[in-house]
Short mmCIF file of C-alpha atoms in Angstrom, two decimals:
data_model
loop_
_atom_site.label_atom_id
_atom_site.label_comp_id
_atom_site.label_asym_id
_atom_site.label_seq_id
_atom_site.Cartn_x
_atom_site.Cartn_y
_atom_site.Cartn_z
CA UNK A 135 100.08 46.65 189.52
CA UNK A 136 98.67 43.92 191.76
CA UNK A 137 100.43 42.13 194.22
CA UNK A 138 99.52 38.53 195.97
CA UNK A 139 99.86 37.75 199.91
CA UNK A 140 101.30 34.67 199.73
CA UNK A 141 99.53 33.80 202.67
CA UNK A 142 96.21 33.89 200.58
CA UNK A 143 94.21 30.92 200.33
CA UNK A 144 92.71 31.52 196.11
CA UNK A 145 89.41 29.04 195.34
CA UNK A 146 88.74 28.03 191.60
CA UNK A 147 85.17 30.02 190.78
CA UNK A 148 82.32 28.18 191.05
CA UNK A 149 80.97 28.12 187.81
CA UNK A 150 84.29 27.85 186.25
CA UNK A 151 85.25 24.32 184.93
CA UNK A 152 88.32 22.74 183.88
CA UNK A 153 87.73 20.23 180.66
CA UNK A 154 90.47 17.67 178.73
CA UNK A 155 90.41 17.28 175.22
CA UNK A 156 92.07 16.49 172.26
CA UNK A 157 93.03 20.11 172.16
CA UNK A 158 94.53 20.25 175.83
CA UNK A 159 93.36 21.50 179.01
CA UNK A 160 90.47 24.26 178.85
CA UNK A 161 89.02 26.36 181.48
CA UNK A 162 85.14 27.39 180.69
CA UNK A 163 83.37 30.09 182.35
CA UNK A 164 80.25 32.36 181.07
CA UNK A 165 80.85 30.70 177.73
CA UNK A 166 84.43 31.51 177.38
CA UNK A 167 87.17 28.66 176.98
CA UNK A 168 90.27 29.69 177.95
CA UNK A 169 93.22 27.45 176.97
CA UNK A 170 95.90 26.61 179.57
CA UNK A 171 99.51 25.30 179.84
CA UNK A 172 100.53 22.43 182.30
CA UNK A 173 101.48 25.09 185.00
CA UNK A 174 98.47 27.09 184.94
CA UNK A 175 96.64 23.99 185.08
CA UNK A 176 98.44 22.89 187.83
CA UNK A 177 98.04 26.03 190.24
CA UNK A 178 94.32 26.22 189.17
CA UNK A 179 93.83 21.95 190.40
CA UNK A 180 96.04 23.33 193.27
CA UNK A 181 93.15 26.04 194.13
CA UNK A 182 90.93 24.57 196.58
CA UNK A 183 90.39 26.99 199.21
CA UNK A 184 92.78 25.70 201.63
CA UNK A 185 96.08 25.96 200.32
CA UNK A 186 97.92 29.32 200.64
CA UNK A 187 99.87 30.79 197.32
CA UNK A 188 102.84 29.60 199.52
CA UNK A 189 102.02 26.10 199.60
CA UNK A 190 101.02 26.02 196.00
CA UNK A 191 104.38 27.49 195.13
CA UNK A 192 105.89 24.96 197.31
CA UNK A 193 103.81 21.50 196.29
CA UNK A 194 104.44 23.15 192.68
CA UNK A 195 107.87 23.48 192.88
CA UNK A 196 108.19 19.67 193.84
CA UNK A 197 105.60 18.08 191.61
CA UNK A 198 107.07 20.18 188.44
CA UNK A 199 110.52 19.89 189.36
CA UNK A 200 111.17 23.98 189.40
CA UNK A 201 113.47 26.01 191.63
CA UNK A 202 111.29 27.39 194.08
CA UNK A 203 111.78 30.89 193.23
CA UNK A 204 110.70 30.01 189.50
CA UNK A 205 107.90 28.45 191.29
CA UNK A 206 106.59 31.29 193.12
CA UNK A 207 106.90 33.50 190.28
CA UNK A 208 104.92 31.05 188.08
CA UNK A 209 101.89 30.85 190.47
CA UNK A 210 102.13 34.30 191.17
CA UNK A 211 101.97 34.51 187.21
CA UNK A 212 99.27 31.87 187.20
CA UNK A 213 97.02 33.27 189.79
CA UNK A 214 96.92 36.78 188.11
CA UNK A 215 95.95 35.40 185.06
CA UNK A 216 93.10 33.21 186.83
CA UNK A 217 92.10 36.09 188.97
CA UNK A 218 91.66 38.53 186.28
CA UNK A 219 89.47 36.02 184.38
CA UNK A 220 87.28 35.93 187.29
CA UNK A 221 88.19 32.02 187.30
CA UNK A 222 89.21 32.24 190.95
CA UNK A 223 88.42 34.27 194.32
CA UNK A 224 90.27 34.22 197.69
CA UNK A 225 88.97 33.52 201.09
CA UNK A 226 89.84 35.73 203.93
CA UNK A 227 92.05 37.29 204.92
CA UNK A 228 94.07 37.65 201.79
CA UNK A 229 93.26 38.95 198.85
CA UNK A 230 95.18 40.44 195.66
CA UNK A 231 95.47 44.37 196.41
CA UNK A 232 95.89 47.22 194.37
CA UNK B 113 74.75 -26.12 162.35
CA UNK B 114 72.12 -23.45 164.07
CA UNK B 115 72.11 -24.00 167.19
CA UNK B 116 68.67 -22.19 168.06
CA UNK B 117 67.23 -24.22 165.38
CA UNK B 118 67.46 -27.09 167.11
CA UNK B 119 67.20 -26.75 170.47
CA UNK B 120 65.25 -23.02 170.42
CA UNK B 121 63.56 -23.99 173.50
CA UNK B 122 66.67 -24.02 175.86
CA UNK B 123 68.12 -20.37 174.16
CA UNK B 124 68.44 -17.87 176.62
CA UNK B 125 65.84 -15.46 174.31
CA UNK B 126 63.49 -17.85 174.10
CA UNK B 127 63.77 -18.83 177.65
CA UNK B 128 62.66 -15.37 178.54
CA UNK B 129 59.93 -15.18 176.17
CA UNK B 130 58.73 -18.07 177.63
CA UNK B 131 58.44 -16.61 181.14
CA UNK B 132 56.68 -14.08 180.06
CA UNK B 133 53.78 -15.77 178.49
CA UNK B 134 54.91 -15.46 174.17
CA UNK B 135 56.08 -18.70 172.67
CA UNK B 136 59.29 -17.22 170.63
CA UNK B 137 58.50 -19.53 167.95
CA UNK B 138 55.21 -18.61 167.47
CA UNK B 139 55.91 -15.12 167.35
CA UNK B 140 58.24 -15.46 164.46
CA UNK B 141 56.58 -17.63 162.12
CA UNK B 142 53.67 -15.06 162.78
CA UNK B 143 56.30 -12.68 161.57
CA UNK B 144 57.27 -14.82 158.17
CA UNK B 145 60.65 -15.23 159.74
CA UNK B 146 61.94 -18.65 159.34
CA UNK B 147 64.77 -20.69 161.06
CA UNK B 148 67.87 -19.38 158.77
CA UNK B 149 66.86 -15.86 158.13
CA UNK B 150 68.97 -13.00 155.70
CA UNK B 151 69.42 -11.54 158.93
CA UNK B 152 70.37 -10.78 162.49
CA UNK B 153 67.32 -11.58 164.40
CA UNK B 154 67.47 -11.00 168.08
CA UNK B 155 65.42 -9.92 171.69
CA UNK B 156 66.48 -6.76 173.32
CA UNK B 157 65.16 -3.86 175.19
CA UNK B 158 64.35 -3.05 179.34
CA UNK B 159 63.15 -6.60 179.75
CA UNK B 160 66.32 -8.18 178.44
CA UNK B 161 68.34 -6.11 180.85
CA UNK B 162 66.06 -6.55 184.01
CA UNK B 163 64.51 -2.95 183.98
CA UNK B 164 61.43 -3.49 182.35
CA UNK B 165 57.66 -4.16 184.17
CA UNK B 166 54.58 -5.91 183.45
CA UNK B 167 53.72 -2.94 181.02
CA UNK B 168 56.65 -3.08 179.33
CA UNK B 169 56.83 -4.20 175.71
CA UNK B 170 59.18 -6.71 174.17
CA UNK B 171 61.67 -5.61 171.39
CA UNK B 172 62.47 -7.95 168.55
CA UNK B 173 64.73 -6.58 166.06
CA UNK B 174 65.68 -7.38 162.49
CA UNK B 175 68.49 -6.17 160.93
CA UNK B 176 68.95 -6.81 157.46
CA UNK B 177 66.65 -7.35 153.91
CA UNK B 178 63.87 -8.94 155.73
CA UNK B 179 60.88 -7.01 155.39
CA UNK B 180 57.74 -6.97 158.46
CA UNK B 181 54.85 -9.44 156.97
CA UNK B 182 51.35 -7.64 156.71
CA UNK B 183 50.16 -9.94 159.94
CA UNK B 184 51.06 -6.75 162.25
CA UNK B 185 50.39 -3.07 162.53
CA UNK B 186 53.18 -1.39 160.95
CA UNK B 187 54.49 2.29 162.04
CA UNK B 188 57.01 3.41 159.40
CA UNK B 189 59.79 5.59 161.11
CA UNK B 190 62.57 7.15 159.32
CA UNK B 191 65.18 4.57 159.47
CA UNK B 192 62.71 1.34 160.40
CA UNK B 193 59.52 -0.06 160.39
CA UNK B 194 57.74 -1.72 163.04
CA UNK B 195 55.76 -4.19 163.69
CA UNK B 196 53.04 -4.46 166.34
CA UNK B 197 51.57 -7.52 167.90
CA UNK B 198 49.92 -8.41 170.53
CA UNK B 199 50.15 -11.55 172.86
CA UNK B 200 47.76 -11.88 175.82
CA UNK B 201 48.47 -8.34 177.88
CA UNK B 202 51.88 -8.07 176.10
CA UNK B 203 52.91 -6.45 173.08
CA UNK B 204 55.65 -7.52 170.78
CA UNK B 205 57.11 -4.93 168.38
CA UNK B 206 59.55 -6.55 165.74
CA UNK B 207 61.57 -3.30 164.39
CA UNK B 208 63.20 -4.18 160.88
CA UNK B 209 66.39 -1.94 160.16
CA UNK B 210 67.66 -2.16 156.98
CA UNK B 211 71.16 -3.05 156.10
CA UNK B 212 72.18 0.57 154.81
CA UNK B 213 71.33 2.93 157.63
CA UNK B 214 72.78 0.56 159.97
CA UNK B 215 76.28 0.50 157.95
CA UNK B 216 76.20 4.24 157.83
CA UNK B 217 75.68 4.47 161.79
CA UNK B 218 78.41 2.00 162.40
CA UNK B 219 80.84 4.22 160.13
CA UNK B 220 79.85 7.60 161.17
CA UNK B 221 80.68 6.49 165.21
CA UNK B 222 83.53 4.62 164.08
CA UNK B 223 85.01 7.46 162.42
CA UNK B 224 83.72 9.80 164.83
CA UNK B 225 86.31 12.12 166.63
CA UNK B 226 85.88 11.62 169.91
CA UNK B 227 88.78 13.92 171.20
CA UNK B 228 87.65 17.14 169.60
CA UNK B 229 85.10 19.69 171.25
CA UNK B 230 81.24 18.86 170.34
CA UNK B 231 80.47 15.47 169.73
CA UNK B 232 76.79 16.13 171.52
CA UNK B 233 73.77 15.04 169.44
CA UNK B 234 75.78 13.49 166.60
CA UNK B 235 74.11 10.54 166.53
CA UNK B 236 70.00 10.69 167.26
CA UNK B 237 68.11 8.99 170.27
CA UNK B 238 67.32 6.71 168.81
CA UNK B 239 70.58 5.55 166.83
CA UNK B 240 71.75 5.78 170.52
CA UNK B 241 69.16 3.22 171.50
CA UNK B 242 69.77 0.83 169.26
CA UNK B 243 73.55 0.72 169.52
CA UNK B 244 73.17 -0.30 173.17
CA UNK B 245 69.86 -2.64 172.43
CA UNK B 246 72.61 -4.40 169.66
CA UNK B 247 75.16 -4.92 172.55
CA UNK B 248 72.63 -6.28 175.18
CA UNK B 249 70.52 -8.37 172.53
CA UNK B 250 70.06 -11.97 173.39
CA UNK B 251 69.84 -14.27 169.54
CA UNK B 252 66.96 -15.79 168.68
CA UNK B 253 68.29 -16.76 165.28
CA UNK B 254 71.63 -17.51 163.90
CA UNK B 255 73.80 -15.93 167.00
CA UNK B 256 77.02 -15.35 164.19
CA UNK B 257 74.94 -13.06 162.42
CA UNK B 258 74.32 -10.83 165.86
CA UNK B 259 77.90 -11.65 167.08
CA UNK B 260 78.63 -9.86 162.99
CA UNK B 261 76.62 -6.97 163.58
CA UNK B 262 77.92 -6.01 167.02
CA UNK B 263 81.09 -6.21 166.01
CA UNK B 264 80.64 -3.14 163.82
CA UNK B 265 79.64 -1.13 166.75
CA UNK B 266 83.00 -0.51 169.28
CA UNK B 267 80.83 -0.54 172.93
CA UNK B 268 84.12 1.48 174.18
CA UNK B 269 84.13 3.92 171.97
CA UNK B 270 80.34 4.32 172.40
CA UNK B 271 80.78 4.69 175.69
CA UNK B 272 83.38 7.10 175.47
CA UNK B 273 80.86 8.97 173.13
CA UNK B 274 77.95 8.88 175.83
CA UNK B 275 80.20 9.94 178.20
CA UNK B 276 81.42 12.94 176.32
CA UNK B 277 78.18 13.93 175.51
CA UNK B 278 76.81 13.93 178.90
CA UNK B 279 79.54 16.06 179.96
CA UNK B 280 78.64 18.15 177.12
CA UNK B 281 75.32 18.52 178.70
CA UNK B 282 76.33 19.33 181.75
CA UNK B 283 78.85 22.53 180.67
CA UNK B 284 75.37 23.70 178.91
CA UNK B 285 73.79 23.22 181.99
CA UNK B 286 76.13 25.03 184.08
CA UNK B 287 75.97 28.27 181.99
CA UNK B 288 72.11 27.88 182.36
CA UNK B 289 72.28 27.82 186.04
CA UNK B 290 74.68 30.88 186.34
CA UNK B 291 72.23 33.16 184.11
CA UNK B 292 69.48 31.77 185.96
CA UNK B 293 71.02 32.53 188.95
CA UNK B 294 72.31 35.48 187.97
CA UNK B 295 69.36 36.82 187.01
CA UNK B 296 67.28 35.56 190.12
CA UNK B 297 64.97 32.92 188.36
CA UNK B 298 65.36 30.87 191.29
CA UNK B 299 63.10 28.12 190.23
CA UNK B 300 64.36 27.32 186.76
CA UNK B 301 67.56 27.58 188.25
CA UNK B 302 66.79 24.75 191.16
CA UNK B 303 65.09 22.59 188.52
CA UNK B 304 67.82 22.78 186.08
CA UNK B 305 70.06 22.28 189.21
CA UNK B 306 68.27 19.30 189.65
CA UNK B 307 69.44 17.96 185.62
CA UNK B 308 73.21 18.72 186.21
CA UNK B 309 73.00 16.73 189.36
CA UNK B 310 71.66 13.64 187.16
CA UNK B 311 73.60 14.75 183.87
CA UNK B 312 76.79 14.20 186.15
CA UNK B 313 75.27 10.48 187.45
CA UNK B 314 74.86 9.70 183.72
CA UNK B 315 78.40 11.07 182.81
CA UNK B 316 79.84 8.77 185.97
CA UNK B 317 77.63 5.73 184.52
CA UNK B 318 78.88 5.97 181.14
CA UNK B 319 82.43 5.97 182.17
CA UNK B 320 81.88 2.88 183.90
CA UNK B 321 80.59 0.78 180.76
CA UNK B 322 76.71 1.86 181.04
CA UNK B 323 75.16 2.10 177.47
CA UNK B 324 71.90 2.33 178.29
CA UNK B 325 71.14 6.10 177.67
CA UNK B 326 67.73 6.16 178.89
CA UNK B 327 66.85 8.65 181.52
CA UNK B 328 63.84 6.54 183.25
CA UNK B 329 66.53 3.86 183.88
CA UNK B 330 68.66 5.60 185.80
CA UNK B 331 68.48 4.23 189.11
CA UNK B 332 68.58 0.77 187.70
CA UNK B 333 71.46 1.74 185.90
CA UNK B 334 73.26 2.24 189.18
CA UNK B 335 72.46 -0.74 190.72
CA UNK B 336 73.80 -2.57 187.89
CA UNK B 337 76.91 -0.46 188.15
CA UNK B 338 77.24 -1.36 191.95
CA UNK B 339 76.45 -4.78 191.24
CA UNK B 340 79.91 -4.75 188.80
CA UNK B 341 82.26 -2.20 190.16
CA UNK B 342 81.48 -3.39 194.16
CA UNK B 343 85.09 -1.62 195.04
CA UNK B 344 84.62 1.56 193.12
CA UNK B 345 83.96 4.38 196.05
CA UNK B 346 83.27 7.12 193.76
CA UNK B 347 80.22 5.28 192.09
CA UNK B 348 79.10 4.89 195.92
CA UNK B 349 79.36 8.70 196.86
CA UNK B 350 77.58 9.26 193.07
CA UNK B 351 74.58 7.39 193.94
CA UNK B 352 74.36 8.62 197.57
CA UNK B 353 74.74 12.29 195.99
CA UNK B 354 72.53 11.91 192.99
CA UNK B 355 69.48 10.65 195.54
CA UNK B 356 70.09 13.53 198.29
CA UNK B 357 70.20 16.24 195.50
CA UNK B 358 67.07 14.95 193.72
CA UNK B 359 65.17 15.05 196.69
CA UNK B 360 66.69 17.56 198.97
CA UNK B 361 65.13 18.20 202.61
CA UNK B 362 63.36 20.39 203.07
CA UNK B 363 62.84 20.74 198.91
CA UNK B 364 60.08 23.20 199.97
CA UNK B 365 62.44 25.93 201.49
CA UNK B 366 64.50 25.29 197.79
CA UNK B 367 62.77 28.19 196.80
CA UNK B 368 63.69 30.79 198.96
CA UNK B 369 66.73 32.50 197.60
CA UNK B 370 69.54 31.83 199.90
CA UNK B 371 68.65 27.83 199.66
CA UNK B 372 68.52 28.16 195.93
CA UNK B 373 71.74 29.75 195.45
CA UNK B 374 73.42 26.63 197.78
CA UNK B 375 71.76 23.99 196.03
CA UNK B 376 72.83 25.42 192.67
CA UNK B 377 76.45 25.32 194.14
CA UNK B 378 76.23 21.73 195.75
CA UNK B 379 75.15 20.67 192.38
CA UNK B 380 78.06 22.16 190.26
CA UNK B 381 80.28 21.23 192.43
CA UNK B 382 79.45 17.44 192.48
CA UNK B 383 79.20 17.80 188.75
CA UNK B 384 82.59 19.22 188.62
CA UNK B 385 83.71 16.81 190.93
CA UNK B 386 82.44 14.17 188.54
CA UNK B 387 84.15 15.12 185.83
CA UNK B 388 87.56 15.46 186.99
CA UNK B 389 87.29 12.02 188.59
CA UNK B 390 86.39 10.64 184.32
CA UNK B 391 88.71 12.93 182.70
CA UNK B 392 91.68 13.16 185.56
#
């Protein structure tokens, strides 16, 4: 099981890109397109290196009108999935652990 | 009542053929093409827009059952035949397109679907080249019969096209630089670097309106673009970017590993950049 310090700032890969089309929203990386909903999407656009998981959860919670604790758990959900598609990293000093 | 018929001399077209040393109406009669033509006659190319040079060649076109006379060299492409002439230091190439292949191209990007994943390459170079050498043509014979033809070609959704395909380009790119990289060909990878960096210009430029899809044009391109979107802050930081990542400083030390690998990343990332700016 992982767990997240919400105090982690997470930073989208850099070889990963997020494309719109007809389809949706897609993330590609090493050839692969994964397909993502409108709250991945948002925590991944939310991933720039500076923000902490908190934040996210926080600017998510307004901009997607959730109850915060929803909120949390969704970017906690969202950054799992991203992280375990190598689609983001963290910068110091957190970091998902074992 | 043709206008150009009349008063040719004051046309824009002829105008500029004027300047640069080819009497318009010479040039067509040479041609067999007569004042009220079966088709869309009209001057386009790099000179029209204000790119070309004192090499460059002028580009008549005529679309429709007009056939070239036997007064020129002819090269038969695929689609078209040209015509060669020559006037003083200049040449003049009259390219004749058919009705029929022009039809088809107008249906297959009208009906093109623009929203799904690969659009890249759907249309050739140079179908590409003379969509946007229709929409920039100046008449230099019956003007309804251009104004006809271009109306057959949406310059929106050819843009959108261009634009999708240069993003295209640029995902194929990427995955070329992260093998490269990964595999520590640091010179292919700097060099193809190098493309994404302009791939993402073109994407920018495309979004904006450009239809010119010529590489060699690409700084005029965004001088035109400045020249029209004055305002637009993003076009600013894409030309600034596009010049300091084609000719980085010190370009020599590009090749030592370390330098590769950042230039790599300071080229995705104003790729990626790019692109989220067009598609939001």
């Amino acid at each position: 099981m992982s767990f997240i310090d919400l105090e982690s700032t997470p930073i989208k890969s850099i070889r990963a890109r997020r494309r719109r089309s007809s389809a949706g929203v897609v993330i590609i990386a090493d050839n692969y397109h994964h397909s993502i909903d409108a709250t991945i999407d948002a925590v991944w656009c939310a991933c720039d290196g500076v923000r902490t998981v908190r934040e996210i959860a926080e600017n998510i919670s307004s901009d997607l009108a959730m109850p915060p604790g929803l909120a949390l758990a969704a970017v906690i959900g969202a950054i799992l999935f991203l992280g375990s598609l190598h689609l983001i990293s963290w910068t110091l000093p957190g970091h998902p652990t074992q | 009542m043709n206008y150009y018929k009349d008063s040719h001399l004051t046309s824009p077209s002829h105008g500029l053929l004027a300047k640069l040393g080819v009497d318009a109406e010479v040039a067509l009669m040479e041609e067999g093409i007569g004042p009220d033509p079966d088709a869309a006659v009209y001057l386009s190319g790099s000179l029209v827009e204000g790119f070309g040079n004192r090499g460059s060649d002028i580009d008549i076109f005529v679309v429709g059952s007009l056939t070239p006379s036997s007064s020129g060299m002819l090269i038969h492409k695929e689609h078209f035949t040209i015509s060669l002439h020559y006037y003083d230091q200049r040449r003049v190439d009259f390219e004749y397109w058919p009705e029929a292949p022009v039809l088809s191209l107008a249906d297959r990007l009208a009906t093109m679907r623009l929203g799904e994943d690969f659009v890249a390459e759907k249309l050739a170079s140079v179908e590409e080249l003379f969509i946007h050498r229709l929409h920039i043509g100046l008449p230099l014979r019956t003007p309804e019969r251009l104004e006809e033809l271009r109306a057959l070609f949406d310059r929106r959704r050819f843009c959108q096209y261009l634009t999708q395909q240069s993003i295209h380009r640029i995902d194929g790119a990427v995955e070329d630089i992260a093998g490269m990289l990964d595999d520590q060909h640091y010179e292919v990878a700097v060099l193809r670097s190098r493309d994404l960096a302009a791939l993402a210009t073109d994407a920018y430029g495309h979004s904006l309106g450009n239809t010119n899809p010529l590489p060699k044009w690409r700084s005029q391109v965004l001088r035109v673009l400045q020249r029209n979107h004055p305002d637009d802050l993003r076009l600013s930081e894409v030309k600034q970017k596009f010049w300091e990542l084609q000719f980085p400083s010190p370009a020599k030390g590009l090749l030592i590993p370390s330098s590769a690998e950042r230039y790599a990343n300071d080229c995705l990332e104003f790729a990626e950049r790019v692109v989220q700016w067009i598609q939001g």
